[in-house]
Amino acid sequence: MQSQVLAQPMARADVVEALDPDRLAQQAGNLPRIHSLLISHQGERILEQYYSGRTATQPANMKSASKSVISALIGIAIDKGYINSVDESVATFFPSFIHPQSPEIWQTLTIRDLLTMQAGLQSTSGRNYGRWVVSENWVDTALSQPFVSEPGSDMIYSTGSTHILSAIITEATGVSTREFAQQHLASPLGFRMAYWSQDPQGVFFGGNDMEITPRQMLAFGELYLNNGQYNNTQVVSEAWVENSHQSHAVSPRGQGRFYGYGWWLREMAGMLVPLAWGYGGQLIVVVEEYDLVIVTTSDSTPGSGRSSHLRQLYDFVENNILAVLQADRATMR
């Protein structure tokens, strides 16, 4: 449900007046697990607030929001010719691997299927996550999961899918995913990669345990807001950004939730909004209608308040930010 875009974007003064950043920062402080809230408009920060002793220089674990970063790296690898296209067979990159149950179906699995969480392989997330990350070989274990649907059909959210993408980046480029990310993504955005965990074979974790600062998360969101450009440099193609923020799969988690290329799309305040989402409340929200990027980081340790915090966080973004702007824009018509 995409809202109509105004011919003229809201001026920064109007956005600031509508949101009242000081009031917004105070309201966010009532969320017990929040660590940071940042908002930029047309590339300029209009709100930056830290909570619970957190600071601007302290990296945050993006958790599954890093899946959107892996997607960007795949797009860059395609742009630079390391990967032919999203329709390239995954089997191309693992020539010695034979799927134990369904070798014929395995040959049809594509990079696109991994990006859109439509691989058809049994999920390695949720209740299967613990068993997967203690396995001796994460990539082989993810690839060896039984096919529970045809590739390209049902959405089955699985961190194993994005970890396979990380392995593909390494196979295709000849360098580690971290080195490729530093050279072609982090450096153009002006930062260095911090901690990023690896699997037993040394493949950097595709879809979890990547740490960057909230400001760096904001820069990544601004890259997508600006159609793949940052400081007049085309970091990833505009076509990749467009495809990433289109719905390719319908989430079974509830109405109004869809999936693009490593990005969630969620109906919020009458708009279909792309967001990078990570466990516990790590968010990068790209609001094209208002030239806005919203970043939150939160306490991701398991606890009784985690699920309720996530619901409160979504409500906060929708009701205290997006709905406020929608209402203010309505009065300008």
Short mmCIF file of C-alpha atoms in Angstrom, two decimals:
data_model
loop_
_atom_site.label_atom_id
_atom_site.label_comp_id
_atom_site.label_asym_id
_atom_site.label_seq_id
_atom_site.Cartn_x
_atom_site.Cartn_y
_atom_site.Cartn_z
CA MET A 1 0.00 0.00 0.00
CA GLN A 2 2.32 2.73 -1.28
CA SER A 3 1.31 6.29 -0.53
CA GLN A 4 1.35 8.96 -3.22
CA VAL A 5 4.58 10.96 -3.29
CA LEU A 6 4.31 14.75 -3.29
CA ALA A 7 5.80 16.61 -6.26
CA GLN A 8 7.81 18.70 -3.80
CA PRO A 9 9.50 16.99 -0.83
CA MET A 10 9.04 18.39 2.64
CA ALA A 11 11.62 21.00 3.57
CA ARG A 12 13.93 20.14 6.46
CA ALA A 13 12.44 22.88 8.60
CA ASP A 14 8.98 21.38 8.14
CA VAL A 15 10.22 17.87 8.96
CA VAL A 16 12.00 19.09 12.09
CA GLU A 17 8.98 21.10 13.20
CA ALA A 18 6.65 18.14 12.68
CA LEU A 19 8.84 15.62 14.48
CA ASP A 20 10.23 17.86 17.26
CA PRO A 21 13.49 15.88 17.71
CA ASP A 22 13.94 16.80 21.38
CA ARG A 23 10.49 15.51 22.23
CA LEU A 24 11.03 12.43 20.08
CA ALA A 25 14.33 11.61 21.81
CA GLN A 26 12.63 11.89 25.18
CA GLN A 27 9.78 9.62 24.08
CA ALA A 28 12.23 7.02 22.78
CA GLY A 29 13.92 7.01 26.17
CA ASN A 30 10.80 5.36 27.57
CA LEU A 31 11.64 2.22 25.58
CA PRO A 32 13.56 0.22 28.21
CA ARG A 33 15.91 -1.68 25.86
CA ILE A 34 16.79 1.06 23.36
CA HIS A 35 20.44 2.04 22.90
CA SER A 36 20.28 4.64 20.13
CA LEU A 37 17.94 6.58 17.86
CA LEU A 38 19.24 8.44 14.81
CA ILE A 39 17.28 10.19 12.07
CA SER A 40 18.65 11.89 8.97
CA HIS A 41 16.80 14.00 6.41
CA GLN A 42 18.37 14.34 2.96
CA GLY A 43 21.67 13.15 4.42
CA GLU A 44 21.75 15.54 7.39
CA ARG A 45 21.30 14.19 10.92
CA ILE A 46 18.35 15.85 12.63
CA LEU A 47 18.34 13.57 15.68
CA GLU A 48 21.08 11.55 17.36
CA GLN A 49 20.47 10.24 20.85
CA TYR A 50 22.14 7.47 22.86
CA TYR A 51 20.78 5.68 25.91
CA SER A 52 21.98 3.38 28.69
CA GLY A 53 25.52 4.76 28.52
CA ARG A 54 26.02 4.07 24.81
CA THR A 55 28.15 6.41 22.70
CA ALA A 56 28.50 7.38 19.04
CA THR A 57 31.80 5.51 18.65
CA GLN A 58 30.58 2.23 20.15
CA PRO A 59 29.84 -0.43 17.50
CA ALA A 60 26.52 -2.26 17.68
CA ASN A 61 25.82 -5.83 16.63
CA MET A 62 23.46 -5.43 13.68
CA LYS A 63 22.26 -9.02 14.02
CA SER A 64 20.08 -9.87 11.00
CA ALA A 65 20.13 -6.29 9.72
CA SER A 66 23.47 -7.38 8.28
CA LYS A 67 21.52 -9.49 5.77
CA SER A 68 20.83 -6.23 3.94
CA VAL A 69 24.59 -5.59 3.86
CA ILE A 70 25.22 -9.05 2.38
CA SER A 71 22.61 -8.25 -0.27
CA ALA A 72 24.45 -5.03 -1.13
CA LEU A 73 27.71 -6.96 -1.49
CA ILE A 74 26.06 -9.40 -3.90
CA GLY A 75 24.80 -6.44 -5.92
CA ILE A 76 28.29 -4.91 -6.01
CA ALA A 77 29.81 -8.26 -7.04
CA ILE A 78 27.33 -8.44 -9.93
CA ASP A 79 28.03 -4.82 -10.90
CA LYS A 80 31.76 -5.59 -11.04
CA GLY A 81 31.35 -8.81 -13.03
CA TYR A 82 32.36 -11.31 -10.36
CA ILE A 83 28.87 -12.85 -10.48
CA ASN A 84 26.89 -13.05 -13.73
CA SER A 85 23.41 -12.32 -12.38
CA VAL A 86 20.91 -13.21 -9.67
CA ASP A 87 19.79 -16.08 -11.90
CA GLU A 88 23.17 -17.79 -11.74
CA SER A 89 23.00 -21.28 -10.28
CA VAL A 90 24.30 -21.66 -6.74
CA ALA A 91 25.81 -24.99 -7.82
CA THR A 92 28.28 -23.06 -10.00
CA PHE A 93 30.11 -21.91 -6.88
CA PHE A 94 30.15 -25.31 -5.15
CA PRO A 95 31.07 -27.73 -7.96
CA SER A 96 32.03 -30.60 -5.65
CA PHE A 97 28.86 -30.41 -3.55
CA ILE A 98 26.06 -32.91 -4.20
CA HIS A 99 22.80 -32.47 -2.32
CA PRO A 100 22.20 -35.64 -0.27
CA GLN A 101 18.44 -35.94 -0.96
CA SER A 102 17.55 -33.82 -4.00
CA PRO A 103 20.48 -33.32 -6.40
CA GLU A 104 18.19 -32.40 -9.31
CA ILE A 105 16.36 -29.69 -7.36
CA TRP A 106 19.70 -28.43 -6.03
CA GLN A 107 20.82 -27.65 -9.58
CA THR A 108 17.86 -25.25 -9.99
CA LEU A 109 18.66 -23.16 -6.89
CA THR A 110 19.70 -19.60 -7.81
CA ILE A 111 21.25 -16.61 -6.08
CA ARG A 112 17.90 -14.85 -6.42
CA ASP A 113 16.26 -17.63 -4.36
CA LEU A 114 18.77 -17.06 -1.55
CA LEU A 115 18.32 -13.28 -1.63
CA THR A 116 14.53 -13.48 -1.40
CA MET A 117 14.44 -16.26 1.21
CA GLN A 118 12.82 -18.60 -1.32
CA ALA A 119 15.55 -21.24 -1.44
CA GLY A 120 13.11 -23.96 -0.43
CA LEU A 121 15.66 -25.41 1.99
CA GLN A 122 14.64 -26.11 5.57
CA SER A 123 15.41 -23.08 7.72
CA THR A 124 18.53 -22.90 9.85
CA SER A 125 16.97 -20.07 11.88
CA GLY A 126 14.59 -20.20 14.84
CA ARG A 127 14.63 -23.51 16.66
CA ASN A 128 17.20 -24.91 14.19
CA TYR A 129 19.70 -22.09 14.68
CA GLY A 130 21.55 -23.54 17.67
CA ARG A 131 22.19 -26.88 15.96
CA TRP A 132 23.39 -25.15 12.82
CA VAL A 133 25.99 -22.87 14.44
CA VAL A 134 27.58 -25.77 16.36
CA SER A 135 27.99 -27.82 13.18
CA GLU A 136 31.49 -28.41 11.82
CA ASN A 137 30.78 -26.78 8.46
CA TRP A 138 28.07 -24.12 8.34
CA VAL A 139 27.99 -23.79 4.56
CA ASP A 140 27.71 -27.53 3.88
CA THR A 141 25.13 -27.90 6.64
CA ALA A 142 23.01 -25.07 5.21
CA LEU A 143 23.31 -26.48 1.69
CA SER A 144 22.43 -29.99 2.88
CA GLN A 145 19.12 -29.05 4.48
CA PRO A 146 16.18 -30.93 2.94
CA PHE A 147 14.09 -29.12 0.36
CA VAL A 148 10.68 -28.48 1.91
CA SER A 149 9.39 -26.49 -1.08
CA GLU A 150 10.45 -25.70 -4.63
CA PRO A 151 13.10 -22.98 -4.99
CA GLY A 152 11.48 -19.68 -5.88
CA SER A 153 8.13 -20.48 -4.25
CA ASP A 154 7.50 -20.19 -0.50
CA MET A 155 9.34 -17.71 1.70
CA ILE A 156 11.35 -19.58 4.35
CA TYR A 157 13.42 -17.18 6.44
CA SER A 158 16.86 -18.69 7.04
CA THR A 159 20.19 -17.20 8.05
CA GLY A 160 21.76 -20.16 6.29
CA SER A 161 20.68 -18.64 2.97
CA THR A 162 22.59 -15.40 3.53
CA HIS A 163 25.59 -17.30 4.90
CA ILE A 164 25.69 -19.23 1.62
CA LEU A 165 25.71 -15.84 -0.12
CA SER A 166 28.74 -14.82 1.94
CA ALA A 167 30.52 -17.99 0.84
CA ILE A 168 29.58 -17.21 -2.78
CA ILE A 169 31.11 -13.73 -2.48
CA THR A 170 34.38 -15.29 -1.30
CA GLU A 171 34.32 -17.95 -4.03
CA ALA A 172 33.49 -15.44 -6.77
CA THR A 173 35.92 -12.67 -5.81
CA GLY A 174 38.83 -14.64 -4.41
CA VAL A 175 38.94 -12.53 -1.24
CA SER A 176 37.12 -12.78 2.06
CA THR A 177 33.67 -11.24 2.35
CA ARG A 178 35.08 -8.83 4.92
CA GLU A 179 37.89 -7.68 2.60
CA PHE A 180 35.42 -7.24 -0.25
CA ALA A 181 33.04 -5.32 2.03
CA GLN A 182 35.81 -3.06 3.28
CA GLN A 183 37.08 -2.19 -0.19
CA HIS A 184 33.80 -1.78 -2.04
CA LEU A 185 31.27 -0.73 0.63
CA ALA A 186 32.74 0.45 3.93
CA SER A 187 35.58 2.54 2.45
CA PRO A 188 33.29 4.43 0.04
CA LEU A 189 30.99 5.13 3.01
CA GLY A 190 33.96 6.36 5.04
CA PHE A 191 34.46 3.74 7.74
CA ARG A 192 36.32 0.57 8.67
CA MET A 193 34.62 -2.71 9.46
CA ALA A 194 34.74 -3.62 13.15
CA TYR A 195 34.16 -7.08 14.65
CA TRP A 196 32.58 -9.67 12.36
CA SER A 197 32.46 -13.33 13.34
CA GLN A 198 33.47 -16.25 11.11
CA ASP A 199 32.40 -19.85 10.71
CA PRO A 200 34.81 -22.78 11.35
CA GLN A 201 36.11 -22.54 7.76
CA GLY A 202 36.74 -18.80 8.08
CA VAL A 203 33.75 -17.61 6.04
CA PHE A 204 32.49 -14.34 7.49
CA PHE A 205 29.02 -14.75 8.94
CA GLY A 206 26.49 -13.90 6.27
CA GLY A 207 23.57 -12.48 8.18
CA ASN A 208 24.59 -12.07 11.82
CA ASP A 209 27.30 -10.84 14.21
CA MET A 210 28.49 -7.87 12.16
CA GLU A 211 29.32 -4.79 14.24
CA ILE A 212 29.27 -1.20 12.99
CA THR A 213 28.30 2.05 14.70
CA PRO A 214 24.80 3.55 14.47
CA ARG A 215 26.22 6.39 12.36
CA GLN A 216 27.61 3.84 9.94
CA MET A 217 24.23 2.11 9.84
CA LEU A 218 22.75 5.51 9.00
CA ALA A 219 25.25 5.96 6.15
CA PHE A 220 24.27 2.55 4.77
CA GLY A 221 20.60 3.55 4.86
CA GLU A 222 21.42 6.84 3.12
CA LEU A 223 23.20 4.88 0.39
CA TYR A 224 19.92 3.14 -0.40
CA LEU A 225 17.87 6.31 -0.01
CA ASN A 226 20.13 7.90 -2.65
CA ASN A 227 19.72 5.06 -5.16
CA GLY A 228 23.13 3.53 -4.48
CA GLN A 229 25.12 6.77 -4.47
CA TYR A 230 27.18 8.15 -1.61
CA ASN A 231 29.20 11.37 -1.87
CA ASN A 232 28.66 11.35 -5.65
CA THR A 233 30.07 7.82 -5.95
CA GLN A 234 27.87 5.04 -7.34
CA VAL A 235 28.64 2.32 -4.80
CA VAL A 236 25.94 -0.11 -5.94
CA SER A 237 23.74 0.20 -9.00
CA GLU A 238 20.43 2.04 -8.89
CA ALA A 239 18.75 -1.03 -10.41
CA TRP A 240 20.00 -3.14 -7.50
CA VAL A 241 18.55 -0.73 -4.95
CA GLU A 242 15.23 -0.70 -6.80
CA ASN A 243 15.06 -4.49 -6.95
CA SER A 244 16.13 -4.81 -3.32
CA HIS A 245 13.22 -2.64 -2.19
CA GLN A 246 10.59 -4.41 -4.30
CA SER A 247 8.46 -7.20 -2.89
CA HIS A 248 9.62 -10.58 -4.19
CA ALA A 249 8.14 -12.77 -1.46
CA VAL A 250 5.21 -12.64 0.96
CA SER A 251 6.13 -13.27 4.57
CA PRO A 252 4.22 -15.98 6.43
CA ARG A 253 4.73 -13.95 9.63
CA GLY A 254 1.68 -11.74 9.12
CA GLN A 255 -0.18 -9.39 6.84
CA GLY A 256 1.66 -6.38 5.47
CA ARG A 257 5.11 -7.99 5.55
CA PHE A 258 7.11 -8.74 2.43
CA TYR A 259 10.70 -9.47 1.47
CA GLY A 260 12.95 -8.02 -1.23
CA TYR A 261 16.63 -8.72 -1.79
CA GLY A 262 17.74 -9.01 1.84
CA TRP A 263 15.37 -6.23 2.96
CA TRP A 264 12.03 -6.46 4.71
CA LEU A 265 9.13 -4.37 3.46
CA ARG A 266 6.46 -3.51 5.99
CA GLU A 267 3.21 -1.58 5.73
CA MET A 268 3.50 1.32 8.16
CA ALA A 269 1.36 4.47 8.34
CA GLY A 270 -0.04 3.88 4.86
CA MET A 271 3.37 3.32 3.25
CA LEU A 272 5.28 0.23 2.21
CA VAL A 273 8.58 0.91 3.96
CA PRO A 274 11.88 -0.96 3.36
CA LEU A 275 13.79 -1.83 6.49
CA ALA A 276 16.81 -3.80 7.56
CA TRP A 277 15.79 -5.70 10.68
CA GLY A 278 17.94 -7.36 13.32
CA TYR A 279 17.11 -9.46 16.38
CA GLY A 280 16.19 -7.45 19.44
CA GLY A 281 15.48 -4.13 17.72
CA GLN A 282 18.28 -3.22 15.31
CA LEU A 283 16.61 -1.24 12.52
CA ILE A 284 17.52 0.76 9.43
CA VAL A 285 14.32 2.25 8.01
CA VAL A 286 14.44 3.95 4.61
CA VAL A 287 11.51 6.32 4.05
CA GLU A 288 11.75 7.54 0.47
CA GLU A 289 8.58 9.64 0.69
CA TYR A 290 10.25 11.94 3.21
CA ASP A 291 13.95 11.57 2.30
CA LEU A 292 14.37 10.07 5.75
CA VAL A 293 16.51 7.33 7.28
CA ILE A 294 15.79 6.07 10.79
CA VAL A 295 18.23 3.91 12.78
CA THR A 296 17.68 2.22 16.11
CA THR A 297 19.91 -0.10 18.10
CA SER A 298 18.76 -1.99 21.16
CA ASP A 299 19.77 -4.47 23.82
CA SER A 300 19.76 -7.78 21.94
CA THR A 301 20.38 -10.10 24.88
CA PRO A 302 17.55 -12.60 25.40
CA GLY A 303 15.08 -11.53 28.03
CA SER A 304 11.43 -11.35 28.93
CA GLY A 305 11.13 -7.82 27.58
CA ARG A 306 12.67 -8.40 24.16
CA SER A 307 9.51 -9.31 22.21
CA SER A 308 7.42 -6.57 23.76
CA HIS A 309 10.24 -4.08 23.09
CA LEU A 310 10.23 -4.96 19.40
CA ARG A 311 6.48 -4.41 19.17
CA GLN A 312 6.84 -1.11 21.03
CA LEU A 313 9.70 -0.11 18.74
CA TYR A 314 7.68 -0.74 15.58
CA ASP A 315 4.76 1.17 17.09
CA PHE A 316 7.09 4.03 17.99
CA VAL A 317 8.50 4.32 14.47
CA GLU A 318 5.07 4.06 12.90
CA ASN A 319 3.06 6.25 15.26
CA ASN A 320 5.60 8.77 16.58
CA ILE A 321 7.51 9.36 13.34
CA LEU A 322 5.79 8.16 10.16
CA ALA A 323 2.18 8.86 11.11
CA VAL A 324 3.17 12.30 12.40
CA LEU A 325 4.73 13.17 9.05
CA GLN A 326 1.76 11.75 7.16
CA ALA A 327 -0.64 13.86 9.22
CA ASP A 328 1.48 16.97 8.78
CA ARG A 329 1.70 16.43 5.02
CA ALA A 330 -2.07 16.02 4.81
CA THR A 331 -2.52 19.53 6.20
CA MET A 332 -0.25 20.89 3.44
CA ARG A 333 -2.44 19.61 0.59
#
